[in-house]
Tab-separated table of C-alpha atoms (C1' of nucleotides) in Angstrom:
chain	number	residue	atom	x	y	z
A	42	MET	CA	0.000	0.000	0.000
A	43	VAL	CA	1.337	3.386	-0.923
A	44	THR	CA	-1.128	6.069	-0.111
A	45	ALA	CA	-2.486	4.477	3.010
A	46	GLY	CA	-6.044	4.627	1.823
A	47	SER	CA	-6.242	8.172	0.590
A	48	GLY	CA	-9.260	7.343	-1.471
A	49	ASN	CA	-11.342	6.030	1.325
A	50	THR	CA	-13.903	7.944	3.233
A	51	SER	CA	-13.382	6.297	6.544
A	52	ASN	CA	-10.462	7.377	8.614
A	53	SER	CA	-8.691	4.416	10.002
A	54	GLN	CA	-6.585	6.320	12.452
A	55	ARG	CA	-5.519	3.429	14.561
A	56	TYR	CA	-1.863	3.910	13.838
A	57	SER	CA	0.142	5.587	16.529
A	58	GLY	CA	3.230	6.422	14.573
A	59	ARG	CA	5.954	8.825	15.473
A	60	MET	CA	8.393	10.897	13.546
A	61	ALA	CA	11.061	8.492	12.477
A	62	ASP	CA	14.553	9.866	12.573
A	63	THR	CA	16.399	8.087	9.851
A	64	GLU	CA	13.640	6.071	8.324
A	65	GLY	CA	10.931	7.476	6.171
A	66	LEU	CA	7.500	8.366	7.337
A	67	GLY	CA	4.950	6.194	8.991
A	68	PRO	CA	1.724	5.442	7.216
A	69	GLU	CA	-0.006	8.085	9.278
A	70	GLN	CA	2.255	10.853	8.043
A	71	LEU	CA	2.085	9.650	4.488
A	72	ALA	CA	-1.691	9.543	4.650
A	73	THR	CA	-1.715	13.049	6.085
A	74	TYR	CA	0.456	14.301	3.285
A	75	PHE	CA	-1.740	12.729	0.640
A	76	VAL	CA	-5.004	13.895	2.096
A	77	LEU	CA	-3.581	17.391	2.362
A	78	MET	CA	-2.659	17.439	-1.292
A	79	GLU	CA	-5.951	15.918	-2.327
A	80	SER	CA	-8.052	18.361	-0.352
A	81	VAL	CA	-6.267	21.393	-1.671
A	82	SER	CA	-6.568	20.022	-5.158
A	83	LEU	CA	-10.302	19.718	-4.787
A	84	LEU	CA	-10.558	23.134	-3.226
A	85	GLN	CA	-8.495	24.730	-5.929
A	86	HIS	CA	-10.674	23.244	-8.638
A	87	ALA	CA	-13.813	24.581	-7.022
A	88	VAL	CA	-12.279	27.975	-6.467
A	89	GLU	CA	-11.137	28.182	-10.047
A	90	GLN	CA	-14.664	27.544	-11.247
A	91	GLN	CA	-16.024	30.265	-9.040
A	92	LEU	CA	-13.451	32.862	-10.050
A	93	ARG	CA	-13.957	32.131	-13.707
A	94	ALA	CA	-17.715	32.339	-13.363
A	95	ASP	CA	-17.872	35.410	-11.142
A	96	GLY	CA	-15.124	37.516	-12.597
A	97	ASP	CA	-13.409	35.753	-15.475
A	98	LEU	CA	-10.217	35.327	-13.486
A	99	SER	CA	-7.932	32.374	-12.997
A	100	TYR	CA	-6.739	31.591	-9.519
A	101	VAL	CA	-3.301	32.871	-10.375
A	102	GLN	CA	-4.711	36.139	-11.610
A	103	PHE	CA	-6.765	36.498	-8.485
A	104	GLN	CA	-3.717	35.842	-6.370
A	105	LEU	CA	-1.749	38.462	-8.222
A	106	LEU	CA	-4.437	41.081	-7.819
A	107	ALA	CA	-4.949	40.193	-4.180
A	108	ARG	CA	-1.256	40.446	-3.526
A	109	LEU	CA	-1.104	43.813	-5.197
A	110	THR	CA	-3.998	44.984	-3.103
A	111	ASP	CA	-2.177	43.850	-0.016
A	112	ALA	CA	0.963	45.643	-1.031
A	113	GLN	CA	-0.995	48.869	-1.096
A	114	GLY	CA	1.196	49.958	-3.930
A	115	GLN	CA	3.484	48.608	-6.561
A	116	LEU	CA	5.465	45.432	-6.631
A	117	THR	CA	8.191	44.339	-8.967
A	118	MET	CA	7.623	41.323	-11.132
A	119	THR	CA	9.984	39.269	-9.039
A	120	GLU	CA	8.328	40.162	-5.762
A	121	LEU	CA	5.011	39.320	-7.279
A	122	ALA	CA	6.137	36.006	-8.713
A	123	ASP	CA	7.868	35.104	-5.502
A	124	GLY	CA	4.783	35.753	-3.458
A	125	VAL	CA	2.557	33.676	-5.644
A	126	VAL	CA	4.963	30.777	-6.129
A	127	TYR	CA	5.131	31.194	-9.826
A	128	SER	CA	7.679	31.120	-12.587
A	129	ARG	CA	8.917	34.445	-13.870
A	130	SER	CA	8.057	33.722	-17.443
A	131	GLY	CA	4.607	32.667	-16.388
A	132	LEU	CA	4.188	35.925	-14.584
A	133	THR	CA	5.206	37.896	-17.657
A	134	TYR	CA	2.432	36.133	-19.500
A	135	GLN	CA	-0.194	36.704	-16.839
A	136	ALA	CA	0.838	40.298	-16.251
A	137	GLY	CA	0.405	40.842	-19.950
A	138	LEU	CA	-3.115	39.478	-19.790
A	139	LEU	CA	-3.983	41.541	-16.741
A	140	GLU	CA	-2.574	44.659	-18.334
A	141	LYS	CA	-4.504	44.041	-21.515
A	142	ALA	CA	-7.612	43.647	-19.398
A	143	GLY	CA	-6.866	46.958	-17.725
A	144	LEU	CA	-6.558	45.481	-14.257
A	145	VAL	CA	-2.927	46.408	-13.743
A	146	THR	CA	-0.365	48.732	-15.273
A	147	ARG	CA	3.310	48.158	-15.763
A	148	GLY	CA	5.909	50.860	-15.542
A	149	PRO	CA	9.603	51.338	-14.955
A	150	SER	CA	11.012	51.662	-11.494
A	151	PRO	CA	12.717	54.910	-10.547
A	152	ASP	CA	15.256	53.080	-8.409
A	153	ASP	CA	16.141	50.288	-10.763
A	154	GLU	CA	15.877	50.698	-14.468
A	155	ARG	CA	15.612	46.939	-14.987
A	156	ALA	CA	12.710	46.456	-12.670
A	157	THR	CA	9.103	46.638	-13.780
A	158	LEU	CA	6.668	47.950	-11.236
A	159	VAL	CA	3.216	46.455	-11.435
A	160	THR	CA	0.373	48.543	-10.125
A	161	ILE	CA	-3.206	47.543	-9.636
A	162	THR	CA	-5.776	49.824	-11.209
A	163	ASP	CA	-9.161	50.843	-9.886
A	164	ALA	CA	-10.687	48.365	-12.285
A	165	GLY	CA	-8.426	45.718	-10.812
A	166	ARG	CA	-9.543	46.542	-7.300
A	167	GLN	CA	-13.091	46.528	-8.485
A	168	ARG	CA	-12.633	43.094	-9.972
A	169	VAL	CA	-11.254	41.758	-6.727
A	170	ASP	CA	-14.225	43.177	-4.887
A	171	GLN	CA	-16.459	41.588	-7.445
A	172	VAL	CA	-15.163	38.064	-6.993
A	173	LEU	CA	-14.193	38.149	-3.341
A	174	PRO	CA	-17.618	37.500	-1.822
A	175	GLY	CA	-18.156	34.415	-3.929
A	176	HIS	CA	-14.617	33.365	-3.299
A	177	VAL	CA	-15.058	33.620	0.421
A	178	GLU	CA	-18.317	31.789	0.147
A	179	VAL	CA	-16.706	28.852	-1.632
A	180	ALA	CA	-13.956	28.678	0.960
A	181	ARG	CA	-16.506	28.757	3.708
A	182	ARG	CA	-18.738	26.130	2.176
A	183	LEU	CA	-16.033	23.695	1.138
A	184	LEU	CA	-13.204	24.253	3.562
A	185	PHE	CA	-14.591	25.710	6.766
A	186	ALA	CA	-18.010	24.154	6.905
A	187	PRO	CA	-16.867	20.897	8.493
A	188	LEU	CA	-14.402	22.602	10.843
A	189	SER	CA	-14.786	24.090	14.279
A	190	GLY	CA	-13.224	27.373	15.250
A	191	GLU	CA	-10.589	25.443	17.085
A	192	ASP	CA	-9.867	23.377	13.988
A	193	VAL	CA	-9.432	26.483	11.908
A	194	ARG	CA	-7.063	28.008	14.399
A	195	ALA	CA	-5.038	24.809	14.582
A	196	LEU	CA	-4.936	24.510	10.825
A	197	GLY	CA	-3.837	28.089	10.400
A	198	ASP	CA	-1.182	27.721	13.032
A	199	VAL	CA	0.220	24.519	11.616
A	200	MET	CA	0.234	25.665	8.022
A	201	THR	CA	1.780	28.991	8.934
A	202	ARG	CA	4.668	27.178	10.528
A	203	VAL	CA	4.985	24.935	7.506
A	204	ARG	CA	4.931	27.888	5.165
A	205	ASP	CA	7.550	29.763	7.126
A	206	HIS	CA	9.700	26.678	7.264
A	207	MET	CA	9.519	26.166	3.528
A	208	ARG	CA	10.141	29.819	2.811
A	209	ALA	CA	13.247	29.695	4.944
A	210	GLU	CA	14.452	26.490	3.365
A	211	PRO	CA	16.093	26.809	-0.034
A	212	PRO	CA	14.686	24.659	-2.819
A	213	ARG	CA	17.903	22.690	-2.509
A	214	SER	CA	18.290	21.426	-6.042
A	215	ALA	CA	17.563	24.229	-8.445
A	216	ALA	CA	19.641	27.322	-8.789
A	217	ALA	CA	18.415	29.053	-5.697
A	218	ARG	CA	17.612	32.640	-6.236
A	219	ALA	CA	18.739	35.266	-3.840
A	220	ARG	CA	16.663	35.671	-0.774
A	221	ARG	CA	16.092	39.158	0.441
A	222	ARG	CA	15.744	39.435	4.154
A	223	ASP	CA	18.220	36.736	4.967
A	224	GLY	CA	16.803	35.292	8.141
B	298	MET	CA	-6.159	44.271	2.796
B	299	VAL	CA	-7.290	41.140	1.125
B	300	THR	CA	-5.118	38.256	2.043
B	301	ALA	CA	-4.649	39.281	5.631
B	302	GLY	CA	-0.909	39.198	5.426
B	303	SER	CA	-0.298	36.061	3.456
B	304	GLY	CA	3.257	37.102	2.916
B	305	ASN	CA	3.963	37.706	6.541
B	306	THR	CA	4.653	35.306	9.287
B	307	SER	CA	1.556	35.832	11.311
B	308	ASN	CA	-0.706	38.436	12.876
B	309	SER	CA	-1.417	41.818	11.305
B	310	GLN	CA	-5.034	40.842	11.395
B	311	ARG	CA	-6.533	44.164	10.551
B	312	TYR	CA	-8.150	44.739	7.287
B	313	SER	CA	-10.364	47.344	5.801
B	314	GLY	CA	-13.878	46.274	5.044
B	315	ARG	CA	-14.879	44.496	1.916
B	316	MET	CA	-15.508	41.192	3.554
B	317	ALA	CA	-17.972	42.164	6.183
B	318	ASP	CA	-20.857	41.767	3.783
B	319	THR	CA	-20.235	38.058	3.632
B	320	GLU	CA	-20.881	37.037	7.171
B	321	GLY	CA	-19.349	34.049	8.760
B	322	LEU	CA	-15.800	34.302	7.555
B	323	GLY	CA	-13.354	36.531	9.322
B	324	PRO	CA	-9.822	37.568	8.491
B	325	GLU	CA	-8.456	34.726	10.525
B	326	GLN	CA	-10.157	32.159	8.370
B	327	LEU	CA	-9.238	33.930	5.182
B	328	ALA	CA	-5.623	33.986	6.274
B	329	THR	CA	-5.822	30.296	7.086
B	330	TYR	CA	-7.209	29.575	3.660
B	331	PHE	CA	-4.473	31.534	1.953
B	332	VAL	CA	-1.635	30.085	3.941
B	333	LEU	CA	-2.979	26.613	3.234
B	334	MET	CA	-2.977	27.214	-0.478
B	335	GLU	CA	0.434	28.829	-0.395
B	336	SER	CA	2.039	26.035	1.591
B	337	VAL	CA	0.710	23.318	-0.637
B	338	SER	CA	1.825	25.264	-3.660
B	339	LEU	CA	5.350	25.421	-2.314
B	340	LEU	CA	5.275	21.784	-1.353
B	341	GLN	CA	3.989	20.712	-4.720
B	342	HIS	CA	6.736	22.583	-6.509
B	343	ALA	CA	9.407	20.922	-4.419
B	344	VAL	CA	7.849	17.521	-4.846
B	345	GLU	CA	7.636	17.947	-8.580
B	346	GLN	CA	11.346	18.678	-8.733
B	347	GLN	CA	12.154	15.585	-6.760
B	348	LEU	CA	9.964	13.274	-8.803
B	349	ARG	CA	11.339	14.592	-12.046
B	350	ALA	CA	14.900	14.228	-10.833
B	351	ASP	CA	14.563	10.817	-9.193
B	352	GLY	CA	12.295	9.039	-11.615
B	353	ASP	CA	11.318	11.326	-14.483
B	354	LEU	CA	7.727	11.498	-13.310
B	355	SER	CA	5.351	14.383	-12.914
B	356	TYR	CA	3.330	14.600	-9.744
B	357	VAL	CA	0.222	13.578	-11.622
B	358	GLN	CA	1.942	10.516	-13.014
B	359	PHE	CA	3.170	9.585	-9.596
B	360	GLN	CA	-0.325	9.961	-8.204
B	361	LEU	CA	-1.733	7.742	-10.906
B	362	LEU	CA	0.816	5.015	-10.296
B	363	ALA	CA	0.404	5.271	-6.548
B	364	ARG	CA	-3.330	5.012	-6.872
B	365	LEU	CA	-3.037	1.978	-9.074
B	366	THR	CA	-0.717	0.399	-6.554
B	367	ASP	CA	-3.244	1.043	-3.840
B	368	ALA	CA	-6.017	-0.435	-5.892
B	369	GLN	CA	-4.082	-3.681	-5.996
B	370	GLY	CA	-5.425	-4.197	-9.448
B	371	GLN	CA	-7.059	-2.374	-12.277
B	372	LEU	CA	-9.023	0.828	-12.306
B	373	THR	CA	-11.112	2.366	-15.009
B	374	MET	CA	-10.078	5.690	-16.452
B	375	THR	CA	-12.898	7.420	-14.671
B	376	GLU	CA	-12.070	5.945	-11.280
B	377	LEU	CA	-8.486	6.926	-11.803
B	378	ALA	CA	-9.274	10.467	-12.894
B	379	ASP	CA	-11.747	10.907	-10.095
B	380	GLY	CA	-9.260	9.798	-7.496
B	381	VAL	CA	-6.589	12.146	-8.698
B	382	VAL	CA	-8.865	15.136	-9.254
B	383	TYR	CA	-8.096	15.347	-12.882
B	384	SER	CA	-9.879	15.950	-16.133
B	385	ARG	CA	-10.705	12.934	-18.259
B	386	SER	CA	-8.985	14.250	-21.314
B	387	GLY	CA	-5.924	14.997	-19.268
B	388	LEU	CA	-5.945	11.467	-18.002
B	389	THR	CA	-6.146	10.087	-21.514
B	390	TYR	CA	-3.030	12.067	-22.305
B	391	GLN	CA	-1.133	10.960	-19.212
B	392	ALA	CA	-2.235	7.354	-19.513
B	393	GLY	CA	-0.898	7.420	-23.043
B	394	LEU	CA	2.449	8.641	-21.787
B	395	LEU	CA	2.561	6.067	-19.006
B	396	GLU	CA	1.631	3.308	-21.408
B	397	LYS	CA	4.283	4.378	-23.862
B	398	ALA	CA	6.776	4.329	-21.004
B	399	GLY	CA	5.662	0.808	-20.148
B	400	LEU	CA	4.491	1.699	-16.662
B	401	VAL	CA	0.840	0.794	-17.228
B	402	THR	CA	-1.234	-1.164	-19.699
B	403	ARG	CA	-4.699	-0.418	-20.983
B	404	GLY	CA	-7.260	-3.024	-21.861
B	405	PRO	CA	-10.991	-3.449	-22.279
B	406	SER	CA	-13.196	-4.306	-19.353
B	407	PRO	CA	-15.081	-7.604	-19.419
B	408	ASP	CA	-18.022	-6.096	-17.585
B	409	ASP	CA	-18.415	-2.890	-19.506
B	410	GLU	CA	-17.393	-2.648	-23.096
B	411	ARG	CA	-16.975	1.119	-22.879
B	412	ALA	CA	-14.648	1.067	-19.943
B	413	THR	CA	-10.882	0.923	-20.213
B	414	LEU	CA	-9.070	-0.859	-17.436
B	415	VAL	CA	-5.690	0.552	-16.538
B	416	THR	CA	-3.216	-1.821	-14.922
B	417	ILE	CA	0.135	-1.011	-13.422
B	418	THR	CA	3.049	-3.072	-14.676
B	419	ASP	CA	6.001	-4.393	-12.759
B	420	ALA	CA	8.043	-1.593	-14.252
B	421	GLY	CA	5.451	0.824	-12.938
B	422	ARG	CA	5.676	-0.617	-9.457
B	423	GLN	CA	9.417	-0.495	-9.714
B	424	ARG	CA	9.293	3.152	-10.662
B	425	VAL	CA	7.153	3.973	-7.668
B	426	ASP	CA	9.586	2.177	-5.413
B	427	GLN	CA	12.355	4.098	-7.050
B	428	VAL	CA	10.955	7.545	-6.342
B	429	LEU	CA	9.106	6.870	-3.109
B	430	PRO	CA	12.053	7.179	-0.718
B	431	GLY	CA	13.048	10.550	-2.074
B	432	HIS	CA	9.437	11.581	-2.166
B	433	VAL	CA	8.956	10.709	1.443
B	434	GLU	CA	12.158	12.465	2.281
B	435	VAL	CA	10.972	15.705	0.693
B	436	ALA	CA	7.676	15.503	2.516
B	437	ARG	CA	9.463	14.893	5.762
B	438	ARG	CA	11.956	17.684	5.290
B	439	LEU	CA	9.540	20.334	4.067
B	440	LEU	CA	6.202	19.434	5.588
B	441	PHE	CA	6.771	17.401	8.718
B	442	ALA	CA	10.032	18.819	9.972
B	443	PRO	CA	8.458	21.794	11.746
B	444	LEU	CA	5.539	19.765	13.099
B	445	SER	CA	5.103	17.692	16.199
B	446	GLY	CA	3.437	14.311	16.132
B	447	GLU	CA	0.389	15.947	17.601
B	448	ASP	CA	0.384	18.552	14.845
B	449	VAL	CA	0.527	15.871	12.208
B	450	ARG	CA	-2.312	13.970	13.764
B	451	ALA	CA	-4.422	17.110	13.994
B	452	LEU	CA	-3.612	18.098	10.440
B	453	GLY	CA	-4.490	14.665	9.150
B	454	ASP	CA	-7.708	14.624	11.054
B	455	VAL	CA	-8.798	18.055	9.927
B	456	MET	CA	-7.904	17.549	6.294
B	457	THR	CA	-9.554	14.148	6.232
B	458	ARG	CA	-12.774	15.736	7.332
B	459	VAL	CA	-12.383	18.472	4.763
B	460	ARG	CA	-11.687	15.961	2.036
B	461	ASP	CA	-14.674	13.844	2.961
B	462	HIS	CA	-16.844	16.918	3.075
B	463	MET	CA	-15.773	18.058	-0.353
B	464	ARG	CA	-16.127	14.589	-1.796
B	465	ALA	CA	-19.665	14.477	-0.521
B	466	GLU	CA	-20.512	17.891	-1.927
B	467	PRO	CA	-20.984	18.253	-5.640
B	468	PRO	CA	-18.169	20.687	-6.306
B	469	ARG	CA	-18.808	21.093	-9.970
B	470	SER	CA	-21.350	23.767	-10.478
B	471	ALA	CA	-21.302	23.756	-14.223
B	472	ALA	CA	-20.866	20.119	-15.110
B	473	ALA	CA	-22.454	18.513	-12.104
B	474	ARG	CA	-23.478	15.201	-13.462
B	475	ALA	CA	-21.880	12.311	-11.694
B	476	ARG	CA	-23.627	12.348	-8.377
B	477	ARG	CA	-26.322	9.799	-8.796
B	478	ARG	CA	-24.996	7.264	-6.382
B	479	ASP	CA	-27.037	8.321	-3.406
B	480	GLY	CA	-30.701	7.706	-2.974
C	255	DG	C1'	-36.393	-5.118	-30.377
C	256	DC	C1'	-36.244	0.061	-30.614
C	257	DC	C1'	-35.760	5.205	-28.980
C	258	DC	C1'	-33.649	8.162	-25.663
C	259	DC	C1'	-30.477	9.543	-22.771
C	260	DA	C1'	-26.717	8.820	-19.512
C	261	DT	C1'	-21.998	7.130	-19.240
C	262	DA	C1'	-16.862	6.001	-20.761
C	263	DG	C1'	-13.062	7.477	-23.442
C	264	DT	C1'	-10.838	9.820	-26.979
C	265	DT	C1'	-9.797	13.657	-30.053
C	266	DC	C1'	-9.231	18.380	-30.927
C	267	DG	C1'	-8.200	23.312	-30.298
C	268	DA	C1'	-6.973	26.897	-27.257
C	269	DA	C1'	-4.818	28.451	-23.190
C	270	DT	C1'	-1.386	28.101	-19.701
C	271	DT	C1'	2.861	26.591	-17.813
C	272	DC	C1'	7.838	26.024	-17.311
C	273	DG	C1'	12.853	26.187	-18.322
C	274	DA	C1'	16.395	27.838	-21.217
C	275	DA	C1'	18.195	31.438	-23.767
C	276	DG	C1'	18.538	36.292	-24.640
C	277	DC	C1'	18.752	41.244	-23.566
C	278	DA	C1'	19.312	45.261	-20.608
C	279	DA	C1'	20.890	47.331	-16.446
C	280	DC	C1'	23.353	47.174	-12.084
C	281	DT	C1'	27.575	46.202	-9.129
C	282	DC	C1'	32.148	45.820	-8.017
C	283	DG	C1'	37.150	45.579	-8.390
C	284	DG	C1'	40.958	47.262	-10.962
D	281	DC	C1'	36.069	53.789	-17.152
D	282	DC	C1'	36.096	48.641	-18.360
D	283	DG	C1'	35.006	43.824	-17.901
D	284	DA	C1'	33.004	40.091	-15.491
D	285	DG	C1'	29.434	38.408	-13.059
D	286	DT	C1'	24.679	39.115	-11.318
D	287	DT	C1'	19.976	40.346	-11.469
D	288	DG	C1'	15.232	41.586	-13.661
D	289	DC	C1'	12.416	40.700	-17.200
D	290	DT	C1'	10.940	38.958	-21.718
D	291	DT	C1'	10.924	35.786	-25.639
D	292	DC	C1'	10.782	31.272	-27.346
D	293	DG	C1'	9.750	26.364	-27.811
D	294	DA	C1'	7.895	22.313	-25.811
D	295	DA	C1'	4.840	20.128	-22.738
D	296	DT	C1'	0.659	19.970	-20.190
D	297	DT	C1'	-3.975	21.180	-19.143
D	298	DC	C1'	-8.908	21.883	-19.717
D	299	DG	C1'	-13.510	21.976	-21.904
D	300	DA	C1'	-16.279	20.971	-25.830
D	301	DA	C1'	-17.385	17.942	-29.451
D	302	DC	C1'	-17.492	13.234	-30.928
D	303	DT	C1'	-17.958	7.952	-30.974
D	304	DA	C1'	-19.593	4.028	-28.877
D	305	DT	C1'	-21.789	1.268	-25.295
D	306	DG	C1'	-25.318	0.418	-21.488
D	307	DG	C1'	-29.925	0.663	-19.487
D	308	DG	C1'	-34.878	1.717	-19.026
D	309	DG	C1'	-39.431	2.211	-20.813
D	310	DC	C1'	-42.425	1.065	-24.407
DNA sequence: GCCCCATAGTTCGAATTCGAAGCAACTCGG
DNA sequence: CCGAGTTGCTTCGAATTCGAACTATGGGGC
């Protein structure tokens, strides 16, 4: 058995494994990993449908706009790609689409002539506002519905630690790009 | 603020409006949702690198082989696609690649003339064995390293419930067809 | 046995993705 | 100031993905 029953509905949690030191993972960890990937996959599919239906956006495009909204200003292409976990060439493509749609603008940076600053437009903000309610609704219905407040807090806590850990860890094999804020 | 600080480590939980009209989901949940998606994105990228390097497989291909291993036998294309959260046409493409690589075989079903039964070959099993150690290692290093055994158990439990919930819900709004199993 | 429609897979076209290669600008030591 | 190496972004080609259209089989009602 490889995936430890990732396709089953029942949760046979009768394994009391522990973090092995030199060995691999126990079935419990492996099952956790697989169910995590599967759930997010399902969620992402649903979310993509909603964004496309409500505002003709892909999830990546939504992420980019949301990130720009967060930044309260402009971001360089690299910062944007880095935040969204995306290839640079892919971002060039998507930024082109967003610019053509009038949701962002691209301009040169005063500090660095090479850099391209991406700015969200009012139409872009409007689009985010347009899809956000439905987006939130999907997340609530699919992800949060079966969870208690305590579950949500635990999930957020755990995944935040995982995210921070992965962000701190270099990709290890590929040509690691420079990390600002060396921590 | 939209993503409630998805690029930060934690807190900064203030945001300005825009979500209050959809009751029931606060910034904490939204942040949890975003950090979940981000983490899995990072993890998936790393895993894809490993699989490609260790066994020249994409994550989807690995999933398909793993699922076939689990099934201990043959699965139809639809069962396979459904388990992996994948489009049917995409599966046809990938199954073609796997067949050409000699990792699976495709044959007609005795029960249903329309169905195609996909079977993993010994070479396929071998390939899974070949990449699984490194795969597990990546998961351990990136996902489980910062987590306690209790964290892992909680994560598995929560995501299992989420997965079951989403599997029970008809996620496809547009092409919701295959849901006639219940009564 | 014959319609009608649902189901299983494939094919096809369009869109998206990535990595490698290329170009422009920045940095630093001499 | 020059050259080498680095960084930011885009272009390019190949691979992958999805949805819609299509073919063929299965099942129910008549």
